[in-house]
mmCIF file of C-alpha atoms in Angstrom:
data_model
loop_
_atom_site.group_PDB
_atom_site.id
_atom_site.type_symbol
_atom_site.label_atom_id
_atom_site.label_comp_id
_atom_site.label_asym_id
_atom_site.label_seq_id
_atom_site.Cartn_x
_atom_site.Cartn_y
_atom_site.Cartn_z
ATOM 1 C CA MET A 1 -35.693 -42.544 -29.342
ATOM 2 C CA GLU A 2 -37.266 -44.895 -31.832
ATOM 3 C CA MET A 3 -36.887 -48.667 -31.542
ATOM 4 C CA ILE A 4 -34.644 -48.861 -34.627
ATOM 5 C CA GLU A 5 -32.353 -46.179 -33.147
ATOM 6 C CA PHE A 6 -32.183 -48.159 -29.905
ATOM 7 C CA LYS A 7 -31.326 -51.413 -31.669
ATOM 8 C CA ASN A 8 -28.689 -49.660 -33.796
ATOM 9 C CA LEU A 9 -27.192 -48.136 -30.643
ATOM 10 C CA CYS A 10 -27.047 -51.579 -29.026
ATOM 11 C CA ALA A 11 -25.358 -53.110 -32.077
ATOM 12 C CA LYS A 12 -22.816 -50.279 -32.233
ATOM 13 C CA SER A 13 -22.083 -50.191 -28.489
ATOM 14 C CA PHE A 14 -21.848 -53.949 -28.032
ATOM 15 C CA GLY A 15 -19.752 -54.254 -31.198
ATOM 16 C CA ASN A 16 -17.327 -51.649 -29.848
ATOM 17 C CA TYR A 17 -16.596 -54.042 -26.981
ATOM 18 C CA GLY A 18 -16.150 -57.079 -29.221
ATOM 19 C CA LEU A 19 -19.566 -58.732 -29.006
ATOM 20 C CA ILE A 20 -20.943 -60.310 -32.171
ATOM 21 C CA LYS A 21 -24.653 -60.521 -33.013
ATOM 22 C CA ARG A 22 -25.972 -64.052 -33.480
ATOM 23 C CA LYS A 23 -29.681 -64.742 -33.772
ATOM 24 C CA LYS A 24 -31.376 -62.995 -30.814
ATOM 25 C CA GLY A 25 -28.289 -62.033 -28.814
ATOM 26 C CA TYR A 26 -24.805 -60.593 -28.729
ATOM 27 C CA PHE A 27 -21.913 -62.867 -27.754
ATOM 28 C CA MET A 28 -18.252 -62.880 -26.803
ATOM 29 C CA GLU A 29 -16.219 -65.666 -25.245
ATOM 30 C CA ASN A 30 -12.954 -66.341 -23.503
ATOM 31 C CA ASP A 31 -11.507 -69.483 -21.892
ATOM 32 C CA ASP A 32 -13.898 -69.282 -18.914
ATOM 33 C CA PHE A 33 -17.151 -67.642 -20.011
ATOM 34 C CA ILE A 34 -19.528 -66.960 -22.814
ATOM 35 C CA LEU A 35 -20.745 -63.418 -22.271
ATOM 36 C CA SER A 36 -24.177 -62.903 -23.791
ATOM 37 C CA ILE A 37 -26.522 -59.942 -23.961
ATOM 38 C CA PHE A 38 -30.206 -60.171 -24.814
ATOM 39 C CA LEU A 39 -32.724 -57.375 -25.296
ATOM 40 C CA GLN A 40 -36.061 -57.961 -23.589
ATOM 41 C CA LYS A 41 -39.078 -55.851 -24.519
ATOM 42 C CA SER A 42 -41.395 -54.913 -21.687
ATOM 43 C CA ASN A 43 -44.952 -56.205 -21.912
ATOM 44 C CA PHE A 44 -46.272 -53.024 -20.328
ATOM 45 C CA SER A 45 -44.655 -50.119 -22.171
ATOM 46 C CA MET A 46 -42.266 -49.212 -24.973
ATOM 47 C CA SER A 47 -39.353 -50.108 -22.725
ATOM 48 C CA TYR A 48 -36.479 -52.541 -22.949
ATOM 49 C CA TYR A 49 -34.363 -54.420 -20.453
ATOM 50 C CA ILE A 50 -30.790 -55.312 -21.325
ATOM 51 C CA ASN A 51 -29.958 -58.688 -19.807
ATOM 52 C CA VAL A 52 -26.231 -59.337 -19.467
ATOM 53 C CA GLY A 53 -25.188 -62.835 -18.513
ATOM 54 C CA TYR A 54 -22.315 -65.228 -18.193
ATOM 55 C CA SER A 55 -22.350 -68.914 -19.069
ATOM 56 C CA VAL A 56 -19.572 -70.744 -17.256
ATOM 57 C CA LYS A 57 -17.489 -73.124 -19.360
ATOM 58 C CA GLY A 58 -16.990 -76.465 -17.648
ATOM 59 C CA TYR A 59 -20.173 -75.951 -15.636
ATOM 60 C CA ASN A 60 -22.918 -75.056 -18.125
ATOM 61 C CA MET A 61 -23.874 -78.133 -20.156
ATOM 62 C CA ILE A 62 -25.889 -76.098 -22.698
ATOM 63 C CA ILE A 63 -22.778 -74.435 -24.145
ATOM 64 C CA PRO A 64 -22.453 -73.623 -27.028
ATOM 65 C CA ASP A 65 -26.241 -73.496 -27.562
ATOM 66 C CA ILE A 66 -27.023 -70.371 -25.518
ATOM 67 C CA LYS A 67 -30.374 -69.173 -26.894
ATOM 68 C CA ASP A 68 -31.619 -66.642 -24.332
ATOM 69 C CA GLU A 69 -31.074 -65.296 -20.835
ATOM 70 C CA THR A 70 -32.516 -68.441 -19.220
ATOM 71 C CA ASP A 71 -29.452 -70.349 -20.492
ATOM 72 C CA GLN A 72 -27.042 -68.042 -18.659
ATOM 73 C CA ASP A 73 -25.573 -69.097 -15.320
ATOM 74 C CA PHE A 74 -25.547 -65.663 -13.740
ATOM 75 C CA GLY A 75 -26.266 -62.168 -14.896
ATOM 76 C CA TYR A 76 -27.554 -58.709 -14.244
ATOM 77 C CA ARG A 77 -29.232 -55.850 -16.097
ATOM 78 C CA ILE A 78 -27.819 -52.535 -17.241
ATOM 79 C CA ARG A 79 -29.331 -49.664 -15.242
ATOM 80 C CA PHE A 80 -30.746 -46.566 -16.928
ATOM 81 C CA PRO A 81 -32.264 -43.293 -15.808
ATOM 82 C CA TYR A 82 -36.011 -42.837 -15.863
ATOM 83 C CA LYS A 83 -38.158 -39.811 -15.220
ATOM 84 C CA ASP A 84 -40.503 -39.834 -12.243
ATOM 85 C CA GLY A 85 -42.282 -36.515 -12.595
ATOM 86 C CA THR A 86 -39.507 -33.944 -12.421
ATOM 87 C CA GLU A 87 -37.113 -36.338 -10.700
ATOM 88 C CA VAL A 88 -34.612 -38.612 -12.465
ATOM 89 C CA LYS A 89 -34.195 -42.044 -10.855
ATOM 90 C CA TYR A 90 -32.479 -45.262 -11.960
ATOM 91 C CA GLY A 91 -33.933 -48.627 -12.857
ATOM 92 C CA TYR A 92 -33.609 -51.501 -15.284
ATOM 93 C CA ALA A 93 -36.243 -50.579 -17.875
ATOM 94 C CA LEU A 94 -35.172 -48.107 -20.547
ATOM 95 C CA LYS A 95 -38.186 -46.077 -21.698
ATOM 96 C CA LEU A 96 -37.299 -45.259 -25.270
ATOM 97 C CA LYS A 97 -39.517 -42.180 -25.520
ATOM 98 C CA ASP A 98 -37.819 -40.455 -22.584
ATOM 99 C CA PHE A 99 -34.261 -40.293 -23.930
ATOM 100 C CA ASP A 100 -32.245 -40.069 -27.118
ATOM 101 C CA THR A 101 -29.215 -42.142 -28.088
ATOM 102 C CA VAL A 102 -26.698 -39.477 -27.043
ATOM 103 C CA GLU A 103 -28.117 -39.466 -23.507
ATOM 104 C CA ILE A 104 -28.176 -43.265 -23.191
ATOM 105 C CA GLU A 105 -24.897 -44.336 -24.800
ATOM 106 C CA PRO A 106 -22.779 -43.417 -21.728
ATOM 107 C CA TYR A 107 -24.785 -45.896 -19.625
ATOM 108 C CA PHE A 108 -23.649 -48.725 -21.901
ATOM 109 C CA ASP A 109 -20.017 -47.622 -21.552
ATOM 110 C CA LYS A 110 -20.334 -47.286 -17.788
ATOM 111 C CA ALA A 111 -21.751 -50.814 -17.419
ATOM 112 C CA PHE A 112 -19.057 -52.330 -19.641
ATOM 113 C CA GLU A 113 -16.237 -50.539 -17.864
ATOM 114 C CA GLU A 114 -17.509 -50.961 -14.298
ATOM 115 C CA TRP A 115 -18.739 -54.550 -14.212
ATOM 116 C CA ILE A 116 -19.387 -56.370 -17.494
ATOM 117 C CA LEU A 117 -15.770 -56.546 -18.669
ATOM 118 C CA PRO A 118 -14.103 -56.863 -15.229
ATOM 119 C CA ILE A 119 -16.194 -59.966 -14.483
ATOM 120 C CA PHE A 120 -15.597 -61.345 -17.993
ATOM 121 C CA HIS A 121 -11.830 -60.765 -17.988
ATOM 122 C CA GLY A 122 -11.435 -61.891 -14.374
ATOM 123 C CA GLY A 123 -12.719 -65.310 -15.380
ATOM 124 C CA LYS A 124 -13.780 -68.121 -13.077
ATOM 125 C CA LYS A 125 -10.859 -67.573 -10.721
ATOM 126 C CA GLU A 126 -12.026 -64.056 -9.813
ATOM 127 C CA ALA A 127 -15.774 -64.437 -10.449
ATOM 128 C CA ILE A 128 -16.889 -64.583 -6.830
ATOM 129 C CA SER A 129 -14.743 -61.649 -5.702
ATOM 130 C CA ASN A 130 -15.795 -59.559 -8.730
ATOM 131 C CA ILE A 131 -19.469 -60.303 -8.145
ATOM 132 C CA ASN A 132 -19.018 -59.356 -4.482
ATOM 133 C CA ILE A 133 -17.410 -56.040 -5.456
ATOM 134 C CA HIS A 134 -20.147 -55.077 -7.905
ATOM 135 C CA PHE A 135 -23.349 -56.654 -6.584
ATOM 136 C CA GLY A 136 -22.952 -57.790 -2.995
ATOM 137 C CA SER A 137 -22.962 -61.318 -1.676
ATOM 138 C CA PRO A 138 -22.257 -63.811 -4.472
ATOM 139 C CA LYS A 139 -24.056 -66.461 -2.446
ATOM 140 C CA ASN A 140 -27.309 -64.551 -3.056
ATOM 141 C CA PHE A 141 -26.406 -63.606 -6.611
ATOM 142 C CA LEU A 142 -25.384 -67.113 -7.712
ATOM 143 C CA CYS A 143 -28.435 -68.933 -6.401
ATOM 144 C CA LEU A 144 -29.946 -69.362 -9.876
ATOM 145 C CA ARG A 145 -28.065 -72.547 -10.695
ATOM 146 C CA LYS A 146 -27.555 -75.296 -8.159
ATOM 147 C CA GLY A 147 -23.901 -75.797 -7.305
ATOM 148 C CA LEU A 148 -22.578 -72.776 -9.222
ATOM 149 C CA TYR A 149 -21.334 -70.980 -6.121
ATOM 150 C CA GLU A 150 -19.464 -74.080 -4.977
ATOM 151 C CA TYR A 151 -18.067 -74.672 -8.485
ATOM 152 C CA LEU A 152 -16.696 -71.128 -8.658
ATOM 153 C CA LEU A 153 -15.205 -71.454 -5.160
ATOM 154 C CA GLU A 154 -13.310 -74.537 -6.351
ATOM 155 C CA GLU A 155 -12.125 -72.715 -9.488
ATOM 156 C CA ALA A 156 -10.928 -69.755 -7.414
ATOM 157 C CA ALA A 157 -8.866 -72.102 -5.231
ATOM 158 C CA LYS A 158 -6.951 -73.562 -8.211
#
């Protein structure tokens, strides 16, 4: 797949779920979060990472000026297949030359349906339990921002 095909696929797929392109990212918000997605080109190959993150309203003081993935409070990457010899494995870098858009599009849908939207729609009240379901211990996952775990615990108790 060519880079332009990849970027068009991202715009189409993210748009299907309600995200709007602004500057370098795709955004959607509800009462609790700003969901943002940023494409990150690999420095080592013609590969991309898709960084999905959540900025927590009432906690993140940068809102509404989310510029890149470093402004997100917590996040993860969409996983894609990659070819290791004759074997297909899964990782976070999407090597554009190895797949076409038809092969990759279902991985966007899977990520949105399995974890991106459930965390987004669950809001602050369900954030910790949703993160636990999809990624393991939220205490490990939420260590990026000081006090975020405790903040979300308080929100869940309300």
